[in-house]
Tab-separated table of C-alpha atoms in Angstrom:
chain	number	residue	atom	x	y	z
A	1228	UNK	CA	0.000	0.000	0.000
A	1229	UNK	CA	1.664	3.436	-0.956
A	1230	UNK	CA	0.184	6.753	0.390
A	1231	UNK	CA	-1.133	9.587	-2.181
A	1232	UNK	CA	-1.437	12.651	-1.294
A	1233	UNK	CA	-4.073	14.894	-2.905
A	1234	UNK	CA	-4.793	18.947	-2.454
A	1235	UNK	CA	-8.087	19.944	-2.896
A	1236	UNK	CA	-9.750	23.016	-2.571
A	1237	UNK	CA	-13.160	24.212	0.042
A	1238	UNK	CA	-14.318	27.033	-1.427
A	1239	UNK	CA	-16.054	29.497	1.778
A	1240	UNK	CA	-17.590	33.072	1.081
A	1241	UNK	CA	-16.013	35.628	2.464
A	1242	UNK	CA	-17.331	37.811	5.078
A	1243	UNK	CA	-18.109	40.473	2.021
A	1244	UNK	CA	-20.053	38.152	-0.069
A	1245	UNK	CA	-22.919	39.815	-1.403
A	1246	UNK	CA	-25.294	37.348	-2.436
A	1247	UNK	CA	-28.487	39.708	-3.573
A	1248	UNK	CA	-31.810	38.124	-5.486
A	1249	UNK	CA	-30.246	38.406	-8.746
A	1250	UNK	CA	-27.759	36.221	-7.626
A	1251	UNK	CA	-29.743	33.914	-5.882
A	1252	UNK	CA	-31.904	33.833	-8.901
A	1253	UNK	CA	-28.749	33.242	-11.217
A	1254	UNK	CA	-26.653	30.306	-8.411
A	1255	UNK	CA	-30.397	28.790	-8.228
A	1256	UNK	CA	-31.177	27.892	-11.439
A	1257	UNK	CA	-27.604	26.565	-12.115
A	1258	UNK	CA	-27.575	24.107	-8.843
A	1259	UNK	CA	-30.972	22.827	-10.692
A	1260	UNK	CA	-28.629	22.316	-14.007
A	1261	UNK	CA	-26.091	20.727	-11.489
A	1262	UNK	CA	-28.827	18.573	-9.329
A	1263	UNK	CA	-30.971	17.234	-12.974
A	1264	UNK	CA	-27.029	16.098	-13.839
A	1265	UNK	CA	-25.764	18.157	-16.214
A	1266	UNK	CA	-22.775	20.630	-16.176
A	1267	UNK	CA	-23.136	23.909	-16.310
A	1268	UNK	CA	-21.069	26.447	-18.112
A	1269	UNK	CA	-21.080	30.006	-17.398
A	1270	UNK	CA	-20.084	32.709	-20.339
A	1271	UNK	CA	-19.529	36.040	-20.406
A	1272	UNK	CA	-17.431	39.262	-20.510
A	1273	UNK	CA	-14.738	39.935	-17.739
A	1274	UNK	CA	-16.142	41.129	-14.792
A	1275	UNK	CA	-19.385	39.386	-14.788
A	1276	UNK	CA	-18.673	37.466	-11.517
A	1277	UNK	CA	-18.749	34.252	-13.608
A	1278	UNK	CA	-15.706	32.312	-11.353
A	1279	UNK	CA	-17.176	33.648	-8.199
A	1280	UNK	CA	-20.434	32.428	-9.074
A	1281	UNK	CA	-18.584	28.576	-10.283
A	1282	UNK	CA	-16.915	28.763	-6.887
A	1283	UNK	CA	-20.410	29.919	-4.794
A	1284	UNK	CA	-22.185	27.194	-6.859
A	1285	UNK	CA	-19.336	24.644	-6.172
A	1286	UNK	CA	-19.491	25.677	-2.098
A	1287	UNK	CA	-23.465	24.627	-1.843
A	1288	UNK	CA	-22.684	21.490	-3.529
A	1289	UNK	CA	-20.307	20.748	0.037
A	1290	UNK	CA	-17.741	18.472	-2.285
A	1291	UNK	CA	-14.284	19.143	-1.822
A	1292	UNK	CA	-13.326	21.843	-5.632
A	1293	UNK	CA	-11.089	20.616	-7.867
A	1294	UNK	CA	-9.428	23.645	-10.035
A	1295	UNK	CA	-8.195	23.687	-12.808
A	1296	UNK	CA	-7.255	26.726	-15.382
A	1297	UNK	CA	-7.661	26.860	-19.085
A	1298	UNK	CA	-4.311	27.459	-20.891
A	1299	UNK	CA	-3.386	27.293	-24.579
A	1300	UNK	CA	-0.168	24.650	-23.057
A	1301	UNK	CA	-2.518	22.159	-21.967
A	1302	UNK	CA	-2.476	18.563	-23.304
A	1303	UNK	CA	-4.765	15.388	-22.011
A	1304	UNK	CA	-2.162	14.360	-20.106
A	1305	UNK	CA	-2.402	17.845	-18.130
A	1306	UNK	CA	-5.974	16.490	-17.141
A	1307	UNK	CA	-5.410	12.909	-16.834
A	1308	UNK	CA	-2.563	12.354	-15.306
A	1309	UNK	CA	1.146	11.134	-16.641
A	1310	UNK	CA	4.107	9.111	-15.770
A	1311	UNK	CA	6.174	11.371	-13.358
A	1312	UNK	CA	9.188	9.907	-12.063
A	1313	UNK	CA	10.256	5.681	-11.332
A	1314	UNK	CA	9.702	3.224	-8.235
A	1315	UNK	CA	12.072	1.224	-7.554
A	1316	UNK	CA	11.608	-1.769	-5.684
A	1317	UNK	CA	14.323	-4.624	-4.340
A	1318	UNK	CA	13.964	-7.473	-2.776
A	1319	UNK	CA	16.413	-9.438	-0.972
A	1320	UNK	CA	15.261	-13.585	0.091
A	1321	UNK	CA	16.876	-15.010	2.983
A	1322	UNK	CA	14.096	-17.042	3.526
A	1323	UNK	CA	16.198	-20.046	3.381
A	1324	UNK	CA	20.019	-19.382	4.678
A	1325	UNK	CA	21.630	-21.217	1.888
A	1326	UNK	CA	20.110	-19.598	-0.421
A	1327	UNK	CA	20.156	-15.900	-1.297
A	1328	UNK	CA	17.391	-14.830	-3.786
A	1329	UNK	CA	17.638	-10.834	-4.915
A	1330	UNK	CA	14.547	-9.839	-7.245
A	1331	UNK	CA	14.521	-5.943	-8.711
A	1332	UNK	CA	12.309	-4.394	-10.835
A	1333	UNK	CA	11.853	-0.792	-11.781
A	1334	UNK	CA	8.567	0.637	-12.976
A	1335	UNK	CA	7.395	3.981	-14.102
A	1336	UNK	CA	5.302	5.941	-11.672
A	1337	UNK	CA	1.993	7.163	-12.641
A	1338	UNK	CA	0.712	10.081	-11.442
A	1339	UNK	CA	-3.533	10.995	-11.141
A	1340	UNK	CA	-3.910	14.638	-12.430
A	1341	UNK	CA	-6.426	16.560	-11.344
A	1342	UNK	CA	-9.448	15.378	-13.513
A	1343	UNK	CA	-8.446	12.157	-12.763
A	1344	UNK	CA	-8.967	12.570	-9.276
A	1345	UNK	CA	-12.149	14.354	-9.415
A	1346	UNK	CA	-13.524	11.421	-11.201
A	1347	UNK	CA	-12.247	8.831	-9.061
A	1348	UNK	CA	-13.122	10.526	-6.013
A	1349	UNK	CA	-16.564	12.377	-6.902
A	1350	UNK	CA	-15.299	16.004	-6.427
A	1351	UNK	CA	-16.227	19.101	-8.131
A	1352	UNK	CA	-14.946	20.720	-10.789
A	1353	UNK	CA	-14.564	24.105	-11.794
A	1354	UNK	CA	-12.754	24.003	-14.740
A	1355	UNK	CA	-12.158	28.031	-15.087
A	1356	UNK	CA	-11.379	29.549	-18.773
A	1357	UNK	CA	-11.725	26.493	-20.220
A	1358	UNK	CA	-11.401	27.492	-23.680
A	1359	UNK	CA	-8.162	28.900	-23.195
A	1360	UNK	CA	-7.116	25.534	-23.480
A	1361	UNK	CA	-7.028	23.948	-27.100
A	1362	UNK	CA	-9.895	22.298	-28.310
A	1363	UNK	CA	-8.345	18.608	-28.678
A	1364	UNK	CA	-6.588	18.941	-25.231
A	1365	UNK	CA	-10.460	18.744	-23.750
A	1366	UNK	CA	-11.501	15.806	-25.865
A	1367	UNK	CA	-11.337	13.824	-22.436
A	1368	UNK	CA	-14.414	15.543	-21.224
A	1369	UNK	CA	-16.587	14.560	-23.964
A	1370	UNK	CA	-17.135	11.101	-22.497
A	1371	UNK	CA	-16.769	11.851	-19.239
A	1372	UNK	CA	-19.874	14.262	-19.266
A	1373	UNK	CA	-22.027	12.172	-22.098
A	1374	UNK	CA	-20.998	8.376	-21.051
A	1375	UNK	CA	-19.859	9.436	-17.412
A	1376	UNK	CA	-16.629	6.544	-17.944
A	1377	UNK	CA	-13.089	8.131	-18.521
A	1378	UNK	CA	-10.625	6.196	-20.875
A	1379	UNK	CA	-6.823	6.155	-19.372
A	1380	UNK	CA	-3.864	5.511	-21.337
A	1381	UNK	CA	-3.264	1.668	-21.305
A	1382	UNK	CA	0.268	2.278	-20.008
A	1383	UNK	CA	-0.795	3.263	-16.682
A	1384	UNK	CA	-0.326	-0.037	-15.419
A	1385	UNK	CA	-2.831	-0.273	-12.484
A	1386	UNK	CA	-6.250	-1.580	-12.623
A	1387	UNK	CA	-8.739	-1.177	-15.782
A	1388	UNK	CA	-8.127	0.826	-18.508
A	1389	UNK	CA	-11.285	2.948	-18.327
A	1390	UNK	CA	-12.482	4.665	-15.272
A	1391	UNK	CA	-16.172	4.713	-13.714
A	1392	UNK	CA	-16.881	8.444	-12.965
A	1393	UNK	CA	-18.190	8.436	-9.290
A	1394	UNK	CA	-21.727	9.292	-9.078
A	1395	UNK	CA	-21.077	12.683	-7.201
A	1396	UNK	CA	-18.428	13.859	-9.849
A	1397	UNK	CA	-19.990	17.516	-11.213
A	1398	UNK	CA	-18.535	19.905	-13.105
A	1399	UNK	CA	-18.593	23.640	-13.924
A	1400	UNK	CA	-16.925	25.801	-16.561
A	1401	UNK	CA	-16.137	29.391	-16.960
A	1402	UNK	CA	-15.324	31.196	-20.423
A	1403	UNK	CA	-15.051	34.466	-22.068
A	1404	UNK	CA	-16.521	35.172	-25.550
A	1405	UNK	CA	-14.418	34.067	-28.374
A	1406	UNK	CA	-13.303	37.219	-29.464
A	1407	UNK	CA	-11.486	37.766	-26.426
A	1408	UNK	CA	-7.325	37.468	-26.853
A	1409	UNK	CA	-6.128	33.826	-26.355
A	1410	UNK	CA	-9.191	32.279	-26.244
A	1411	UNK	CA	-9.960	29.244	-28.589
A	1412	UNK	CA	-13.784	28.365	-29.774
A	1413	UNK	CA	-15.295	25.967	-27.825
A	1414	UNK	CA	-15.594	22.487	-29.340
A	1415	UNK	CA	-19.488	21.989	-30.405
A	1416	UNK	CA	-19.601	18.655	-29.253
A	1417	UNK	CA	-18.579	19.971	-25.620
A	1418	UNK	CA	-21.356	23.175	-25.656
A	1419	UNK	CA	-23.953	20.592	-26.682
A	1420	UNK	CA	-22.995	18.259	-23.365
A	1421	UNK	CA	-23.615	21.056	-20.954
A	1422	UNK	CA	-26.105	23.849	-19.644
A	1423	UNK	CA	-24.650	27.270	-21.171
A	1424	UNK	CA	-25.757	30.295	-18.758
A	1425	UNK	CA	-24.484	33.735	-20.203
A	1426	UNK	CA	-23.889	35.868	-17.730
A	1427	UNK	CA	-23.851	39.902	-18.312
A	1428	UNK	CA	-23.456	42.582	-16.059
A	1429	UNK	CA	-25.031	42.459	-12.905
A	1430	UNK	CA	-28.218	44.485	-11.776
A	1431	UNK	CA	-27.585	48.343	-10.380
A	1432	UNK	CA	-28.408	46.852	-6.684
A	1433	UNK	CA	-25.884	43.849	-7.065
A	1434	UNK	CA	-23.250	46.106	-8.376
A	1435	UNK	CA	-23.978	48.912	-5.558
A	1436	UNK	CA	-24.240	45.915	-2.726
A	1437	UNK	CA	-20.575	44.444	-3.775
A	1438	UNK	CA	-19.097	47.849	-4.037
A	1439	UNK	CA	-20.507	48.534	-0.397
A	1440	UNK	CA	-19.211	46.025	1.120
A	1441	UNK	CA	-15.901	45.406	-0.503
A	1442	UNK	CA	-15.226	48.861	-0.102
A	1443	UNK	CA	-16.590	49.401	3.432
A	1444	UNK	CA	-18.525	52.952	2.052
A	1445	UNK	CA	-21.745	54.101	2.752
A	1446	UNK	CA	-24.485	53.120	0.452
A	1447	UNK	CA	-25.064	56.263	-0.946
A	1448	UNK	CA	-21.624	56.840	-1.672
A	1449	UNK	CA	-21.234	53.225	-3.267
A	1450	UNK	CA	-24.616	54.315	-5.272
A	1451	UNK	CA	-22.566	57.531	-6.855
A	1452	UNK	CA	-19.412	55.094	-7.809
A	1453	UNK	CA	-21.536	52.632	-9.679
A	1454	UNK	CA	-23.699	55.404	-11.431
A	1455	UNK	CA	-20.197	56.950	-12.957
A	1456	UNK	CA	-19.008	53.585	-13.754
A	1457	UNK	CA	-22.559	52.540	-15.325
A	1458	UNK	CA	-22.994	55.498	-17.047
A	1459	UNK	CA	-19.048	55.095	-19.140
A	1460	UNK	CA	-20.518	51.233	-19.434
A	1461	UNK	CA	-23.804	52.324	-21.258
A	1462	UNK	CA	-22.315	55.851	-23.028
A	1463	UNK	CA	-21.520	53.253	-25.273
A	1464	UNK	CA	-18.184	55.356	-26.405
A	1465	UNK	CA	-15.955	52.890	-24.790
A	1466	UNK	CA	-13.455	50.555	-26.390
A	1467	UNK	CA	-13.999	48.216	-23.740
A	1468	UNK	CA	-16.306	48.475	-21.253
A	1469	UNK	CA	-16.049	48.851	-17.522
A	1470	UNK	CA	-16.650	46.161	-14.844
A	1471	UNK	CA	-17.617	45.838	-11.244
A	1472	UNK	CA	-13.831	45.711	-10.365
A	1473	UNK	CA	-13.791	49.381	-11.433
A	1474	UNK	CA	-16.112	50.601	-9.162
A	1475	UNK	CA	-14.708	47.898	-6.507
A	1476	UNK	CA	-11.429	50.081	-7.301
A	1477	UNK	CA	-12.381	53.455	-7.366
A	1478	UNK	CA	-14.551	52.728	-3.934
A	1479	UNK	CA	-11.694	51.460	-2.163
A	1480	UNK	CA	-9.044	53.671	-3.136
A	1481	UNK	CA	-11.725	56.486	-1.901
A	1482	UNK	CA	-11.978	54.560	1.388
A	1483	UNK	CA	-7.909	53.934	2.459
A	1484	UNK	CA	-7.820	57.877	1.380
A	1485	UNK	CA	-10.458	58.444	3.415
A	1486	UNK	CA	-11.906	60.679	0.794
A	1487	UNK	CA	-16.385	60.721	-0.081
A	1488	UNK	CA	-17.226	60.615	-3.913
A	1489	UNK	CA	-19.827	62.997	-2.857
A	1490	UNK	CA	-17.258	65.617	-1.895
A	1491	UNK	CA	-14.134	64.368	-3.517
A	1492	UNK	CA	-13.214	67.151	-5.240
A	1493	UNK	CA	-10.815	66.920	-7.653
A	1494	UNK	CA	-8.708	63.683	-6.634
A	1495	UNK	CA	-11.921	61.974	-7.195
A	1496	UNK	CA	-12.393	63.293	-10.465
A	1497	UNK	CA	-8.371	62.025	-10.995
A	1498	UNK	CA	-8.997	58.622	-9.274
A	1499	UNK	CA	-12.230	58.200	-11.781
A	1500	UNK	CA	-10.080	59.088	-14.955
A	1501	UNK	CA	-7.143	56.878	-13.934
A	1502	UNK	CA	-9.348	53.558	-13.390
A	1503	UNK	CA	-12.284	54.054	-15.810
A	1504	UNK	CA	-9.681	55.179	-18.664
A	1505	UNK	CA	-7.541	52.706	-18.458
A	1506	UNK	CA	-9.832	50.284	-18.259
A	1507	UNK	CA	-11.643	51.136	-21.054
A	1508	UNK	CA	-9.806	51.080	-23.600
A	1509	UNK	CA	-7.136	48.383	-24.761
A	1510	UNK	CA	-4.771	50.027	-27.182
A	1511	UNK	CA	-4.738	53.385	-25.357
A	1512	UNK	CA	-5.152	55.927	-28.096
A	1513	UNK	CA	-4.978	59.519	-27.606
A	1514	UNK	CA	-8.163	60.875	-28.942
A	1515	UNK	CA	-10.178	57.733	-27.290
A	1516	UNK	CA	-8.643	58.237	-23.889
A	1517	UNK	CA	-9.778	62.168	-24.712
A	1518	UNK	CA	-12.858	60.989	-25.217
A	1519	UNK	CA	-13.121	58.735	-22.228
A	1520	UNK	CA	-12.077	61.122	-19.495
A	1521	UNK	CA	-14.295	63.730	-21.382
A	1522	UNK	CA	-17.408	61.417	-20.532
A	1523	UNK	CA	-16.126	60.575	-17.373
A	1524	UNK	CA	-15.715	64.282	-16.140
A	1525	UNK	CA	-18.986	64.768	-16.833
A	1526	UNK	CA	-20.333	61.422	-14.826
A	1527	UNK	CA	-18.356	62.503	-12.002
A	1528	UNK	CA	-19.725	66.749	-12.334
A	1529	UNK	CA	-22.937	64.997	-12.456
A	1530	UNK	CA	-22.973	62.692	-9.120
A	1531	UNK	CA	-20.981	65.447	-7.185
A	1532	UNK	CA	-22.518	68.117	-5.097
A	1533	UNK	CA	-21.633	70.549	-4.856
A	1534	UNK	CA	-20.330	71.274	-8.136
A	1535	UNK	CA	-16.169	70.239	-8.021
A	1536	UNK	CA	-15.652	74.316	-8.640
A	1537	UNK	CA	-17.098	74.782	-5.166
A	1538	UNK	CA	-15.491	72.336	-3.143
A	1539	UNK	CA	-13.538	72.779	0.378
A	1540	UNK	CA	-10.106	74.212	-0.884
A	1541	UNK	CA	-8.116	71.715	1.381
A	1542	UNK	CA	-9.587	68.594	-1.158
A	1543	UNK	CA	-8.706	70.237	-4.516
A	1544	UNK	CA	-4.946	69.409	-5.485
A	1545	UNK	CA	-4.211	67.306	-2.561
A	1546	UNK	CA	-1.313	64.709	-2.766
A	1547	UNK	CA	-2.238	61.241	-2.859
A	1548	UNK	CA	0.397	61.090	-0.079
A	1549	UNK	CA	-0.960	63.688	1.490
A	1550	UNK	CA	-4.835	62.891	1.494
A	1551	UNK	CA	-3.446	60.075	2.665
A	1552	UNK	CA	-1.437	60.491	5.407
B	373	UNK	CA	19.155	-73.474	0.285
B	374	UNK	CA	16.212	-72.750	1.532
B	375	UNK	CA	15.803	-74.792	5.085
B	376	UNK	CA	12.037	-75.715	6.450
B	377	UNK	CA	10.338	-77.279	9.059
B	378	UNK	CA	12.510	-76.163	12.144
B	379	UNK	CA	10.114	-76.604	14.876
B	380	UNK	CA	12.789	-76.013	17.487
B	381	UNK	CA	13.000	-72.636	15.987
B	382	UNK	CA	9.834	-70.710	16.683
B	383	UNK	CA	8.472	-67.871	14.863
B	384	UNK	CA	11.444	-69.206	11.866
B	385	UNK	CA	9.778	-70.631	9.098
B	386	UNK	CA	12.262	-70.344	6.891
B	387	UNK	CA	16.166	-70.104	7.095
B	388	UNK	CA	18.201	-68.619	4.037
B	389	UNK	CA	21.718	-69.719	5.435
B	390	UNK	CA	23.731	-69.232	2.167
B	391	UNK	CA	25.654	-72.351	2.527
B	392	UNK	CA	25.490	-75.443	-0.299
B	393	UNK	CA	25.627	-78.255	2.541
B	394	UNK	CA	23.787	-78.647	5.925
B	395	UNK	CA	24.352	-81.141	8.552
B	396	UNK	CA	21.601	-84.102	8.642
B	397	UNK	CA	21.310	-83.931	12.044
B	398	UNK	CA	20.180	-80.822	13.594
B	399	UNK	CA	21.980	-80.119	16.408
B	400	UNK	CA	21.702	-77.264	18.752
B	401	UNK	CA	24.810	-76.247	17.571
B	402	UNK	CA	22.608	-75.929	13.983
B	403	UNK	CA	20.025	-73.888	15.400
B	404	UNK	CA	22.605	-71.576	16.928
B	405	UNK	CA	24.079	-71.266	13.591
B	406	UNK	CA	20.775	-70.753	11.732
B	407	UNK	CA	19.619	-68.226	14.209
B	408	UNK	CA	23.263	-66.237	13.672
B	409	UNK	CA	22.304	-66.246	10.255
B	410	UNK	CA	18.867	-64.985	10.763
B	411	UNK	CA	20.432	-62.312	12.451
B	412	UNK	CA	22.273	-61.039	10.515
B	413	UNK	CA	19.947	-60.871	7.269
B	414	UNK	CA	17.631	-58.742	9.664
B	415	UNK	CA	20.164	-56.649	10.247
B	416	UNK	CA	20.544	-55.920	6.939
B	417	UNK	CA	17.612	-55.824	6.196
B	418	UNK	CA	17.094	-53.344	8.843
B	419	UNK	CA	19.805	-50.953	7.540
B	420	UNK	CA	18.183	-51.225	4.607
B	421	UNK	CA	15.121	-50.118	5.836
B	422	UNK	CA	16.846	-47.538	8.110
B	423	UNK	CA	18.251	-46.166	5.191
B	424	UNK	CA	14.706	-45.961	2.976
B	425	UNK	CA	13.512	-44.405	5.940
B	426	UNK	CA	16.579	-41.778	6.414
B	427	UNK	CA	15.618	-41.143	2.631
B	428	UNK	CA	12.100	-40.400	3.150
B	429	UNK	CA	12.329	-38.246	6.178
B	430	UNK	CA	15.098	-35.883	3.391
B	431	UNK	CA	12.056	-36.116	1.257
B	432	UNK	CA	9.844	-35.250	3.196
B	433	UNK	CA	11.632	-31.918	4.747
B	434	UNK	CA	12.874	-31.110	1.469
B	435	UNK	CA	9.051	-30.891	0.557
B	436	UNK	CA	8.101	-29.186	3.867
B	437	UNK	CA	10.820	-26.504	2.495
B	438	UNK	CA	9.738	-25.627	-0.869
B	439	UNK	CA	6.555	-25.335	0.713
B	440	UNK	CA	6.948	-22.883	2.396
B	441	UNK	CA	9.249	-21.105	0.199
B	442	UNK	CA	6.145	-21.466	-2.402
B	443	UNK	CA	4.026	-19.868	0.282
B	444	UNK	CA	6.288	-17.123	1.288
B	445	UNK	CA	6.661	-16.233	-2.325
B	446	UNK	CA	2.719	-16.096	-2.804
B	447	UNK	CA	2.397	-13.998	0.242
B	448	UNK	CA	5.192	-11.826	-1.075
B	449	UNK	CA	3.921	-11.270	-4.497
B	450	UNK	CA	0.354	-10.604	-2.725
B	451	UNK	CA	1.119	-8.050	-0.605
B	452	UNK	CA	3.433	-6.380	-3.641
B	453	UNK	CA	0.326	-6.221	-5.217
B	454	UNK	CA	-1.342	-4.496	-2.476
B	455	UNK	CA	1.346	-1.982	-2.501
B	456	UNK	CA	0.830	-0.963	-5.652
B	457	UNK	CA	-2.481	-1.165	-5.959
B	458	UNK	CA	-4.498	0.178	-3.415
B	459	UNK	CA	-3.668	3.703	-2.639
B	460	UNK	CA	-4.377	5.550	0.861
B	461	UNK	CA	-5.367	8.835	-0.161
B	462	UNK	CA	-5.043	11.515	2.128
B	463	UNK	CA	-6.722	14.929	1.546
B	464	UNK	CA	-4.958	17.585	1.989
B	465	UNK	CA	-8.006	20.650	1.917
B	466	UNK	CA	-6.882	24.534	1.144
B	467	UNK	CA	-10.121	26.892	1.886
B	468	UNK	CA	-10.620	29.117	-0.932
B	469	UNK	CA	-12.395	32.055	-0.227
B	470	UNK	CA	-14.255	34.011	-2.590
């Protein structure tokens, strides 16, 4: 008997999980997907909460998480499991004192990878960006989610050559639209074997509820953050549009410097600009980064009061270091 | 020569003395003689059959042995098979928080 030792993963909120109606509505319907047997594959733009939501729907299932990441390097082998190292074994017979029998063999040593194990063991899987990996590499799942049995390479030397997947074996997937850089298209065969839910942004309330309590602000101040950030998102003049991690990051920058969007003055304004510019737009062109801040200095005129013009004097031009300190 | 009909000589039925000539009258002398001879072809035949029997007992241990070093290889080659295949898994659990 040789001891293996596996890591696997218990996903747990943390004490700022916001889990609103709209997503109760959205982890609901997917544990149904998950409960009636099938995967469940969640799609979307960055930003759309979709590994949060794998990992939430993974915790109520109470299986130890198996994780894996899509990347373009992957091969089957990378899911299944290879030959990693030798054993070496000896045995030395002095069973009889005349006699001296030695017997040595050497043998590779096979090593379970992670899909492997999830199988064998009935754990969940929350296989995230999954079409970052090439199509072929994933070929493995095809069976596993249609005819629930896993074929292993006949040089694995163990037991049988195909692999029962336990009963409680489930398995989520994350992806971004096609279009996005480094992202292969999904295989057909693989969509057709599992629940697709796309996921967009999430509802005003959602967004305002995760800034607050990432952020630690007031409500009303969260509420001012995610109108700037929705408004850039909907203006519609954006290269690439804006995500709850922008407002997450403008709240909490406001926060350590201890500054209110309501009254921010001008370092607001700057702290709006940096984030929301940057993030919107990829290449970072001049006239679209003009464009950008010009919407975004009106979002943030708009949501303060008083005007920035009239602000406390102490606020306009302050340091970073200094607001902060 | 095969000698019958002793009746002095009980529990003898038959005498294999070896020699061409015996006297015609039996004498004690004869029966001594006869008996020596007796003797001796039981103790022969008892080495003999001390020596079968020496035999037999080397048989027998030599079986006892590879016996046993049948069953210790059996044994051996079962619990090698144990050891490679049945796995303890122990979990080792990270929390992920989200």
């Amino acid at each position: 008997m040789y001891q293996e030792m596996t890591t696997v993963l218990e996903p747990a909120p943390l004490p700022d999980f916001v889990e609103t109606a709209f997503v109760k509505t959205l982890s609901d319907r997917a544990l149904a997907y998950i409960q009636a047997g099938f995967p469940v594959h969640f799609r979307g733009v960055s930003g759309t909460g979709k590994t949060t939501l794998a990992l939430h729907l993974a915790s109520k299932l109470a299986r130890p998480v198996v994780l894996i990441h899509g990347d373009e390097e992957f091969t089957t082998s990378d899911l299944v499991g290879g030959e990693y190292g030798y054993r070496f074994r000896k045995v030395v017979d002095r069973f009889q004192s005349r006699v001296l029998k030695t017997e040595e063999d050497m043998t590779k040593r096979w090593v379970d990878n992670r899909l492997t194990v999830a199988c064998r063991y009935g754990l969940t899987l929350v296989y995230d960006e999954f079409s970052r990996s090439r199509p072929e590499a994933n070929n493995i799942l095809l069976s596993i989610l249609q005819e629930k049995i896993m074929d292993l390479p006949v040089g694995r030397g163990m037991d049988e050559p195909y692999l029962k997947v336990h009963p409680d074996f489930h398995a989520i997937f994350t992806s971004n639209p096609e279009e996005y850089a480094g992202v292969h298209r999904t295989q057909d065969a693989l969509r057709d074997r599992m629940v697709t839910m796309d996921l967009d942004h999430f509802d005003f309330a959602t967004e305002v509820a995760i800034t607050q309590a990432k952020s630690k602000l007031a409500k009303r101040e969260a509420e001012r953050i995610v109108q700037i950030v929705r408004g850039l998102r909907e203006s519609g003049k954006c290269e690439y549009l804006p995500t709850i991690r922008a407002s997450i990051m403008i709240a909490r920058t406001c926060k350590s410097l201890n500054i209110s969007p309501s009254r921010g003055g001008a370092l607001f304004g700057e702290i709006c600009q940096d984030i929301l510019a940057s993030q919107s737009s990829r290449v970072g062109s001049k006239t679209n980064q003009n464009k950008v801040r010009e919407i975004v200095r009106n979002l943030v005129q708009a949501q303060i009061s008083p005007p920035i013009a009239t602000l406390d004097p102490p606020l306009v031009g302050k340091s970073l270091k200094g607001a902060h300190a | 020569m095969i000698v019958k009909g002793s009746a002095s000589i009980r529990g003898v039925s038959s005498i294999h003395t070896g020699r061409s000539s015996v006297p015609r009258n039996r004498s004690t002398s004869l029966d001594i003689f006869l008996l020596e001879k007796e003797e001796e072809r039981l103790n022969r035949q008892d080495r003999v059959f001390m020596n079968t029997h020496a035999k037999i007992l080397a048989r027998i241990e030599a079986i006892r042995v590879e016996l046993e070093k049948r069953e210790a290889t059996r044994t051996r080659a079962r619990e090698s098979q144990q050891r490679n295949t049945t796995a303890r898994v122990e979990w080792k659990k990270i929390k992920l928080k989200y």
